[in-house]
């Protein structure tokens, strides 16, 4: 199931022209997609795009949004070692979130309320990344904002650049950063504001050479809309 070499070799042997990675980390394995491509085999996944690493890495997608002038929650650069995490935390105030650079669904996110808990949180987050390829590992720190609304906008983009933004998903009801309830349309939010976020989602996707399905996520709090991340889907 996780043996990328065996799967790629089997696909080549039987003459397959495409591979569906199923449900698992191979869907975001950069080297797996490149290995298939070198044999003219298409990876059927949310990262069926020309620049696979760009959406897998949350810190890169944050850079996209920043370049477009979209607000971001204060955060750090990617960190791979405890020393880097410790240094990055000094520029942020507690409480803060420690987030994996890759992955989705709230997996691995740690809430850190004081510096004394930071190292344990880093160890927990790192342990949860054991199945990721080396180039997709790492964490970053982000200021924690309580009582925000989490809004996602599914976006489809084809190889000709056509973009469709689907209605919003309100994913604010969560437990331990895992979604419990998804509501659409989002309650108690003005249509004009939702249209504004729809436009931002379109701008972010149109600014990159992306093909496939993804959700563009925002946190709405303190009368500000913050870009969070993009998650690609199979």
PDB file of C-alpha atoms in Angstrom:
ATOM      1  CA  UNK A   1       0.000   0.000   0.000  1.00  0.00           C
ATOM      2  CA  UNK A   2       2.873   2.398   0.795  1.00  0.00           C
ATOM      3  CA  UNK A   3       5.485   0.899  -1.556  1.00  0.00           C
ATOM      4  CA  UNK A   4       5.668   3.591  -4.250  1.00  0.00           C
ATOM      5  CA  UNK A   5       8.427   1.767  -6.149  1.00  0.00           C
ATOM      6  CA  UNK A   6       6.462  -1.476  -6.377  1.00  0.00           C
ATOM      7  CA  UNK A   7       3.281   0.289  -7.500  1.00  0.00           C
ATOM      8  CA  UNK A   8       5.099   2.332 -10.152  1.00  0.00           C
ATOM      9  CA  UNK A   9       6.889  -0.770 -11.458  1.00  0.00           C
ATOM     10  CA  UNK A  10       3.642  -2.750 -11.591  1.00  0.00           C
ATOM     11  CA  UNK A  11       1.885   0.053 -13.483  1.00  0.00           C
ATOM     12  CA  UNK A  12       4.722   0.125 -16.017  1.00  0.00           C
ATOM     13  CA  UNK A  13       4.734  -3.690 -16.385  1.00  0.00           C
ATOM     14  CA  UNK A  14       1.015  -3.992 -17.111  1.00  0.00           C
ATOM     15  CA  UNK A  15       0.991  -0.948 -19.388  1.00  0.00           C
ATOM     16  CA  UNK A  16      -1.267   1.245 -17.237  1.00  0.00           C
ATOM     17  CA  UNK A  17      -1.642   4.847 -18.339  1.00  0.00           C
ATOM     18  CA  UNK A  18      -2.909   6.099 -14.962  1.00  0.00           C
ATOM     19  CA  UNK A  19      -2.754   5.249 -11.254  1.00  0.00           C
ATOM     20  CA  UNK A  20      -5.289   6.214  -8.583  1.00  0.00           C
ATOM     21  CA  UNK A  21      -3.508   6.435  -5.204  1.00  0.00           C
ATOM     22  CA  UNK A  22      -6.603   5.553  -3.182  1.00  0.00           C
ATOM     23  CA  UNK A  23      -6.904   6.959   0.327  1.00  0.00           C
ATOM     24  CA  UNK A  24      -3.435   7.553   1.722  1.00  0.00           C
ATOM     25  CA  UNK A  25      -0.241   9.534   1.710  1.00  0.00           C
ATOM     26  CA  UNK A  26       0.788   8.483  -1.810  1.00  0.00           C
ATOM     27  CA  UNK A  27      -1.813  11.009  -2.998  1.00  0.00           C
ATOM     28  CA  UNK A  28       0.576  13.733  -1.788  1.00  0.00           C
ATOM     29  CA  UNK A  29       3.907  11.982  -2.398  1.00  0.00           C
ATOM     30  CA  UNK A  30       5.880  14.256  -4.718  1.00  0.00           C
ATOM     31  CA  UNK A  31       8.447  11.619  -5.675  1.00  0.00           C
ATOM     32  CA  UNK A  32       5.691   9.083  -6.460  1.00  0.00           C
ATOM     33  CA  UNK A  33       4.004  11.491  -8.882  1.00  0.00           C
ATOM     34  CA  UNK A  34       7.349  12.302 -10.538  1.00  0.00           C
ATOM     35  CA  UNK A  35       8.226   8.594 -10.871  1.00  0.00           C
ATOM     36  CA  UNK A  36       4.931   7.892 -12.645  1.00  0.00           C
ATOM     37  CA  UNK A  37       5.296  10.940 -14.880  1.00  0.00           C
ATOM     38  CA  UNK A  38       8.749   9.785 -16.012  1.00  0.00           C
ATOM     39  CA  UNK A  39       7.037   6.655 -17.400  1.00  0.00           C
ATOM     40  CA  UNK A  40       4.191   8.653 -19.015  1.00  0.00           C
ATOM     41  CA  UNK A  41       1.744   7.483 -16.353  1.00  0.00           C
ATOM     42  CA  UNK A  42      -0.790   9.947 -14.922  1.00  0.00           C
ATOM     43  CA  UNK A  43      -1.384  10.204 -11.179  1.00  0.00           C
ATOM     44  CA  UNK A  44      -5.155  10.582 -10.669  1.00  0.00           C
ATOM     45  CA  UNK A  45      -5.324  12.711  -7.547  1.00  0.00           C
ATOM     46  CA  UNK A  46      -6.044  16.135  -6.175  1.00  0.00           C
ATOM     47  CA  UNK A  47      -2.448  17.040  -7.030  1.00  0.00           C
ATOM     48  CA  UNK A  48      -2.970  16.349 -10.760  1.00  0.00           C
ATOM     49  CA  UNK A  49      -1.274  19.657 -11.545  1.00  0.00           C
ATOM     50  CA  UNK A  50       1.992  20.823 -13.011  1.00  0.00           C
ATOM     51  CA  UNK A  51       3.550  21.968  -9.734  1.00  0.00           C
ATOM     52  CA  UNK A  52       2.773  19.259  -7.156  1.00  0.00           C
ATOM     53  CA  UNK A  53       4.914  20.610  -4.266  1.00  0.00           C
ATOM     54  CA  UNK A  54       3.234  24.017  -4.279  1.00  0.00           C
ATOM     55  CA  UNK A  55      -0.088  22.942  -2.772  1.00  0.00           C
ATOM     56  CA  UNK A  56       1.239  20.175  -0.527  1.00  0.00           C
ATOM     57  CA  UNK A  57       3.307  22.730   1.433  1.00  0.00           C
ATOM     58  CA  UNK A  58       1.023  25.034   3.454  1.00  0.00           C
ATOM     59  CA  UNK A  59       3.753  27.622   3.970  1.00  0.00           C
ATOM     60  CA  UNK A  60       4.063  28.030   0.190  1.00  0.00           C
ATOM     61  CA  UNK A  61       0.323  28.503  -0.320  1.00  0.00           C
ATOM     62  CA  UNK A  62       0.374  31.122   2.441  1.00  0.00           C
ATOM     63  CA  UNK A  63       3.014  32.929   0.411  1.00  0.00           C
ATOM     64  CA  UNK A  64       0.680  32.915  -2.594  1.00  0.00           C
ATOM     65  CA  UNK A  65      -2.050  34.605  -0.549  1.00  0.00           C
ATOM     66  CA  UNK A  66       0.387  37.110   0.958  1.00  0.00           C
ATOM     67  CA  UNK A  67       1.586  38.097  -2.514  1.00  0.00           C
ATOM     68  CA  UNK A  68      -2.041  38.848  -3.413  1.00  0.00           C
ATOM     69  CA  UNK A  69      -2.423  41.098  -0.371  1.00  0.00           C
ATOM     70  CA  UNK A  70      -4.659  38.665   1.565  1.00  0.00           C
ATOM     71  CA  UNK A  71      -4.376  38.769   5.366  1.00  0.00           C
ATOM     72  CA  UNK A  72      -2.502  35.990   7.188  1.00  0.00           C
ATOM     73  CA  UNK A  73      -2.388  35.039  10.847  1.00  0.00           C
ATOM     74  CA  UNK A  74       1.100  35.779  12.255  1.00  0.00           C
ATOM     75  CA  UNK A  75       3.218  32.655  11.804  1.00  0.00           C
ATOM     76  CA  UNK A  76       6.753  31.307  11.443  1.00  0.00           C
ATOM     77  CA  UNK A  77       8.741  29.847   8.581  1.00  0.00           C
ATOM     78  CA  UNK A  78       8.896  26.034   8.283  1.00  0.00           C
ATOM     79  CA  UNK A  79      10.830  24.294  11.081  1.00  0.00           C
ATOM     80  CA  UNK A  80      12.356  20.814  10.993  1.00  0.00           C
ATOM     81  CA  UNK A  81      14.279  20.705  14.285  1.00  0.00           C
ATOM     82  CA  UNK A  82      13.529  21.523  17.911  1.00  0.00           C
ATOM     83  CA  UNK A  83      16.116  24.312  17.799  1.00  0.00           C
ATOM     84  CA  UNK A  84      14.281  25.972  14.883  1.00  0.00           C
ATOM     85  CA  UNK A  85      10.908  25.620  16.623  1.00  0.00           C
ATOM     86  CA  UNK A  86      12.277  27.063  19.857  1.00  0.00           C
ATOM     87  CA  UNK A  87      13.755  30.070  18.070  1.00  0.00           C
ATOM     88  CA  UNK A  88      10.618  30.703  15.986  1.00  0.00           C
ATOM     89  CA  UNK A  89       8.371  30.658  19.061  1.00  0.00           C
ATOM     90  CA  UNK A  90      10.190  33.661  20.522  1.00  0.00           C
ATOM     91  CA  UNK A  91       8.692  35.941  17.878  1.00  0.00           C
ATOM     92  CA  UNK A  92       5.085  34.867  18.612  1.00  0.00           C
ATOM     93  CA  UNK A  93       2.868  35.224  21.668  1.00  0.00           C
ATOM     94  CA  UNK A  94       1.124  32.368  23.429  1.00  0.00           C
ATOM     95  CA  UNK A  95      -1.195  30.574  23.020  1.00  0.00           C
ATOM     96  CA  UNK A  96      -0.095  29.356  19.601  1.00  0.00           C
ATOM     97  CA  UNK A  97      -0.689  26.463  17.239  1.00  0.00           C
ATOM     98  CA  UNK A  98       1.991  24.093  16.037  1.00  0.00           C
ATOM     99  CA  UNK A  99       0.941  22.833  12.584  1.00  0.00           C
ATOM    100  CA  UNK A 100       2.397  20.271  10.170  1.00  0.00           C
ATOM    101  CA  UNK A 101       3.612  21.753   6.897  1.00  0.00           C
ATOM    102  CA  UNK A 102       1.747  18.974   5.013  1.00  0.00           C
ATOM    103  CA  UNK A 103      -1.443  17.024   5.575  1.00  0.00           C
ATOM    104  CA  UNK A 104      -5.080  17.950   6.003  1.00  0.00           C
ATOM    105  CA  UNK A 105      -8.109  17.433   8.211  1.00  0.00           C
ATOM    106  CA  UNK A 106      -6.531  18.999  11.293  1.00  0.00           C
ATOM    107  CA  UNK A 107      -4.125  16.069  11.668  1.00  0.00           C
ATOM    108  CA  UNK A 108      -1.156  16.779  13.932  1.00  0.00           C
ATOM    109  CA  UNK A 109      -2.188  20.280  15.050  1.00  0.00           C
ATOM    110  CA  UNK A 110      -1.107  21.002  18.629  1.00  0.00           C
ATOM    111  CA  UNK A 111      -2.391  23.853  20.801  1.00  0.00           C
ATOM    112  CA  UNK A 112       0.440  25.216  22.970  1.00  0.00           C
ATOM    113  CA  UNK A 113      -0.584  27.545  25.791  1.00  0.00           C
ATOM    114  CA  UNK A 114       2.851  28.065  27.369  1.00  0.00           C
ATOM    115  CA  UNK A 115       6.472  27.620  26.382  1.00  0.00           C
ATOM    116  CA  UNK A 116       6.970  24.754  28.830  1.00  0.00           C
ATOM    117  CA  UNK A 117       4.661  22.611  26.648  1.00  0.00           C
ATOM    118  CA  UNK A 118       6.267  23.476  23.312  1.00  0.00           C
ATOM    119  CA  UNK A 119       8.821  20.651  23.081  1.00  0.00           C
ATOM    120  CA  UNK A 120       6.268  17.946  23.891  1.00  0.00           C
ATOM    121  CA  UNK A 121       3.924  19.392  21.265  1.00  0.00           C
ATOM    122  CA  UNK A 122       6.710  19.333  18.681  1.00  0.00           C
ATOM    123  CA  UNK A 123       7.466  15.686  19.468  1.00  0.00           C
ATOM    124  CA  UNK A 124       3.780  14.750  19.079  1.00  0.00           C
ATOM    125  CA  UNK A 125       3.459  16.592  15.780  1.00  0.00           C
ATOM    126  CA  UNK A 126       6.663  15.048  14.435  1.00  0.00           C
ATOM    127  CA  UNK A 127       5.538  11.552  15.392  1.00  0.00           C
ATOM    128  CA  UNK A 128       2.328  12.064  13.435  1.00  0.00           C
ATOM    129  CA  UNK A 129       4.321  12.781  10.262  1.00  0.00           C
ATOM    130  CA  UNK A 130       6.125   9.453  10.156  1.00  0.00           C
ATOM    131  CA  UNK A 131       4.274   8.339   7.006  1.00  0.00           C
ATOM    132  CA  UNK A 132       5.030  11.509   5.021  1.00  0.00           C
ATOM    133  CA  UNK A 133       7.929  11.599   2.533  1.00  0.00           C
ATOM    134  CA  UNK A 134      10.983  13.533   3.863  1.00  0.00           C
ATOM    135  CA  UNK A 135      10.413  16.604   1.654  1.00  0.00           C
ATOM    136  CA  UNK A 136       6.878  17.019   3.058  1.00  0.00           C
ATOM    137  CA  UNK A 137       7.831  16.925   6.744  1.00  0.00           C
ATOM    138  CA  UNK A 138       8.195  19.910   9.073  1.00  0.00           C
ATOM    139  CA  UNK A 139       6.017  22.219  11.171  1.00  0.00           C
ATOM    140  CA  UNK A 140       5.287  25.909  11.492  1.00  0.00           C
ATOM    141  CA  UNK A 141       3.962  28.005  14.363  1.00  0.00           C
ATOM    142  CA  UNK A 142       0.870  30.190  14.156  1.00  0.00           C
ATOM    143  CA  UNK A 143      -0.798  32.534  16.646  1.00  0.00           C
ATOM    144  CA  UNK A 144      -3.955  30.963  18.085  1.00  0.00           C
ATOM    145  CA  UNK A 145      -7.206  32.853  17.495  1.00  0.00           C
ATOM    146  CA  UNK A 146     -10.145  31.646  19.577  1.00  0.00           C
ATOM    147  CA  UNK A 147     -13.799  31.767  18.523  1.00  0.00           C
ATOM    148  CA  UNK A 148     -13.154  32.171  14.812  1.00  0.00           C
ATOM    149  CA  UNK A 149     -15.382  30.883  11.997  1.00  0.00           C
ATOM    150  CA  UNK A 150     -13.734  28.370   9.657  1.00  0.00           C
ATOM    151  CA  UNK A 151     -15.049  28.738   6.101  1.00  0.00           C
ATOM    152  CA  UNK A 152     -14.005  26.566   3.162  1.00  0.00           C
ATOM    153  CA  UNK A 153     -14.653  27.160  -0.520  1.00  0.00           C
ATOM    154  CA  UNK A 154     -14.382  24.141  -2.865  1.00  0.00           C
ATOM    155  CA  UNK A 155     -12.720  25.162  -6.126  1.00  0.00           C
ATOM    156  CA  UNK A 156     -12.460  23.264  -9.420  1.00  0.00           C
ATOM    157  CA  UNK A 157      -9.969  24.250 -12.128  1.00  0.00           C
ATOM    158  CA  UNK A 158      -9.431  22.434 -15.410  1.00  0.00           C
ATOM    159  CA  UNK A 159      -6.367  22.275 -17.665  1.00  0.00           C
ATOM    160  CA  UNK A 160      -7.699  25.181 -19.766  1.00  0.00           C
ATOM    161  CA  UNK A 161      -7.842  27.522 -16.786  1.00  0.00           C
ATOM    162  CA  UNK A 162     -11.605  27.452 -16.239  1.00  0.00           C
ATOM    163  CA  UNK A 163     -12.421  27.945 -12.553  1.00  0.00           C
ATOM    164  CA  UNK A 164     -15.633  27.139 -10.680  1.00  0.00           C
ATOM    165  CA  UNK A 165     -16.031  28.091  -6.995  1.00  0.00           C
ATOM    166  CA  UNK A 166     -18.714  26.033  -5.259  1.00  0.00           C
ATOM    167  CA  UNK A 167     -20.845  27.263  -2.306  1.00  0.00           C
ATOM    168  CA  UNK A 168     -19.109  27.761   1.021  1.00  0.00           C
ATOM    169  CA  UNK A 169     -18.813  25.188   3.805  1.00  0.00           C
ATOM    170  CA  UNK A 170     -18.951  26.389   7.421  1.00  0.00           C
ATOM    171  CA  UNK A 171     -16.718  23.992   9.367  1.00  0.00           C
ATOM    172  CA  UNK A 172     -16.597  25.926  12.635  1.00  0.00           C
ATOM    173  CA  UNK A 173     -18.016  23.146  14.845  1.00  0.00           C
ATOM    174  CA  UNK A 174     -14.930  21.113  15.729  1.00  0.00           C
ATOM    175  CA  UNK A 175     -13.395  19.015  18.467  1.00  0.00           C
ATOM    176  CA  UNK A 176      -9.600  18.817  18.707  1.00  0.00           C
ATOM    177  CA  UNK A 177      -9.368  20.482  15.284  1.00  0.00           C
ATOM    178  CA  UNK A 178     -11.498  17.736  13.717  1.00  0.00           C
ATOM    179  CA  UNK A 179     -14.716  18.793  11.975  1.00  0.00           C
ATOM    180  CA  UNK A 180     -17.928  17.545  13.578  1.00  0.00           C
ATOM    181  CA  UNK A 181     -20.530  19.480  11.566  1.00  0.00           C
ATOM    182  CA  UNK A 182     -20.362  21.093   8.121  1.00  0.00           C
ATOM    183  CA  UNK A 183     -23.080  23.611   7.251  1.00  0.00           C
ATOM    184  CA  UNK A 184     -23.991  25.122   3.906  1.00  0.00           C
ATOM    185  CA  UNK A 185     -25.028  27.784   3.328  1.00  0.00           C
ATOM    186  CA  UNK A 186     -23.036  29.270   6.210  1.00  0.00           C
ATOM    187  CA  UNK A 187     -25.441  30.653   8.848  1.00  0.00           C
ATOM    188  CA  UNK A 188     -25.404  34.265  10.028  1.00  0.00           C
ATOM    189  CA  UNK A 189     -22.944  35.527   7.406  1.00  0.00           C
ATOM    190  CA  UNK A 190     -23.937  38.179   4.878  1.00  0.00           C
ATOM    191  CA  UNK A 191     -24.071  37.138   1.233  1.00  0.00           C
ATOM    192  CA  UNK A 192     -21.882  40.074   0.205  1.00  0.00           C
ATOM    193  CA  UNK A 193     -19.088  38.901   2.502  1.00  0.00           C
ATOM    194  CA  UNK A 194     -19.361  35.324   1.251  1.00  0.00           C
ATOM    195  CA  UNK A 195     -19.135  36.606  -2.315  1.00  0.00           C
ATOM    196  CA  UNK A 196     -16.005  38.516  -1.343  1.00  0.00           C
ATOM    197  CA  UNK A 197     -14.393  35.323  -0.001  1.00  0.00           C
ATOM    198  CA  UNK A 198     -15.498  33.488  -3.137  1.00  0.00           C
ATOM    199  CA  UNK A 199     -13.636  36.078  -5.194  1.00  0.00           C
ATOM    200  CA  UNK A 200     -10.513  35.691  -3.033  1.00  0.00           C
ATOM    201  CA  UNK A 201     -10.638  31.900  -3.474  1.00  0.00           C
ATOM    202  CA  UNK A 202     -10.842  32.324  -7.226  1.00  0.00           C
ATOM    203  CA  UNK A 203      -7.918  34.767  -7.253  1.00  0.00           C
ATOM    204  CA  UNK A 204      -5.690  32.396  -5.276  1.00  0.00           C
ATOM    205  CA  UNK A 205      -6.370  29.421  -7.556  1.00  0.00           C
ATOM    206  CA  UNK A 206      -6.130  31.474 -10.758  1.00  0.00           C
ATOM    207  CA  UNK A 207      -2.750  32.819  -9.681  1.00  0.00           C
ATOM    208  CA  UNK A 208      -1.205  29.329  -9.899  1.00  0.00           C
ATOM    209  CA  UNK A 209      -0.952  26.551 -12.470  1.00  0.00           C
ATOM    210  CA  UNK A 210      -3.315  24.268 -10.557  1.00  0.00           C
ATOM    211  CA  UNK A 211      -5.559  21.585 -12.072  1.00  0.00           C
ATOM    212  CA  UNK A 212      -8.036  19.606  -9.977  1.00  0.00           C
ATOM    213  CA  UNK A 213     -10.251  20.001  -6.911  1.00  0.00           C
ATOM    214  CA  UNK A 214      -9.247  21.848  -3.754  1.00  0.00           C
ATOM    215  CA  UNK A 215     -10.743  23.762  -0.858  1.00  0.00           C
ATOM    216  CA  UNK A 216      -9.519  27.245  -0.005  1.00  0.00           C
ATOM    217  CA  UNK A 217      -9.848  27.843   3.735  1.00  0.00           C
ATOM    218  CA  UNK A 218     -10.305  31.058   5.718  1.00  0.00           C
ATOM    219  CA  UNK A 219     -10.609  31.889   9.404  1.00  0.00           C
ATOM    220  CA  UNK A 220     -12.979  34.793  10.046  1.00  0.00           C
ATOM    221  CA  UNK A 221     -12.372  36.508  13.385  1.00  0.00           C
ATOM    222  CA  UNK A 222     -12.092  39.996  14.850  1.00  0.00           C
ATOM    223  CA  UNK A 223     -13.734  41.464  11.719  1.00  0.00           C
ATOM    224  CA  UNK A 224     -10.842  40.121   9.625  1.00  0.00           C
ATOM    225  CA  UNK A 225     -10.710  37.285   7.123  1.00  0.00           C
ATOM    226  CA  UNK A 226      -7.438  35.332   7.341  1.00  0.00           C
ATOM    227  CA  UNK A 227      -6.292  32.885   4.666  1.00  0.00           C
ATOM    228  CA  UNK A 228      -5.390  29.531   6.252  1.00  0.00           C
ATOM    229  CA  UNK A 229      -4.517  26.944   3.602  1.00  0.00           C
ATOM    230  CA  UNK A 230      -5.438  25.054   0.459  1.00  0.00           C
ATOM    231  CA  UNK A 231      -6.206  21.343   0.607  1.00  0.00           C
ATOM    232  CA  UNK A 232      -6.205  19.301  -2.592  1.00  0.00           C
ATOM    233  CA  UNK A 233      -8.544  16.342  -2.941  1.00  0.00           C
ATOM    234  CA  UNK A 234      -8.623  13.169  -4.966  1.00  0.00           C
TER     235      UNK A 234
END
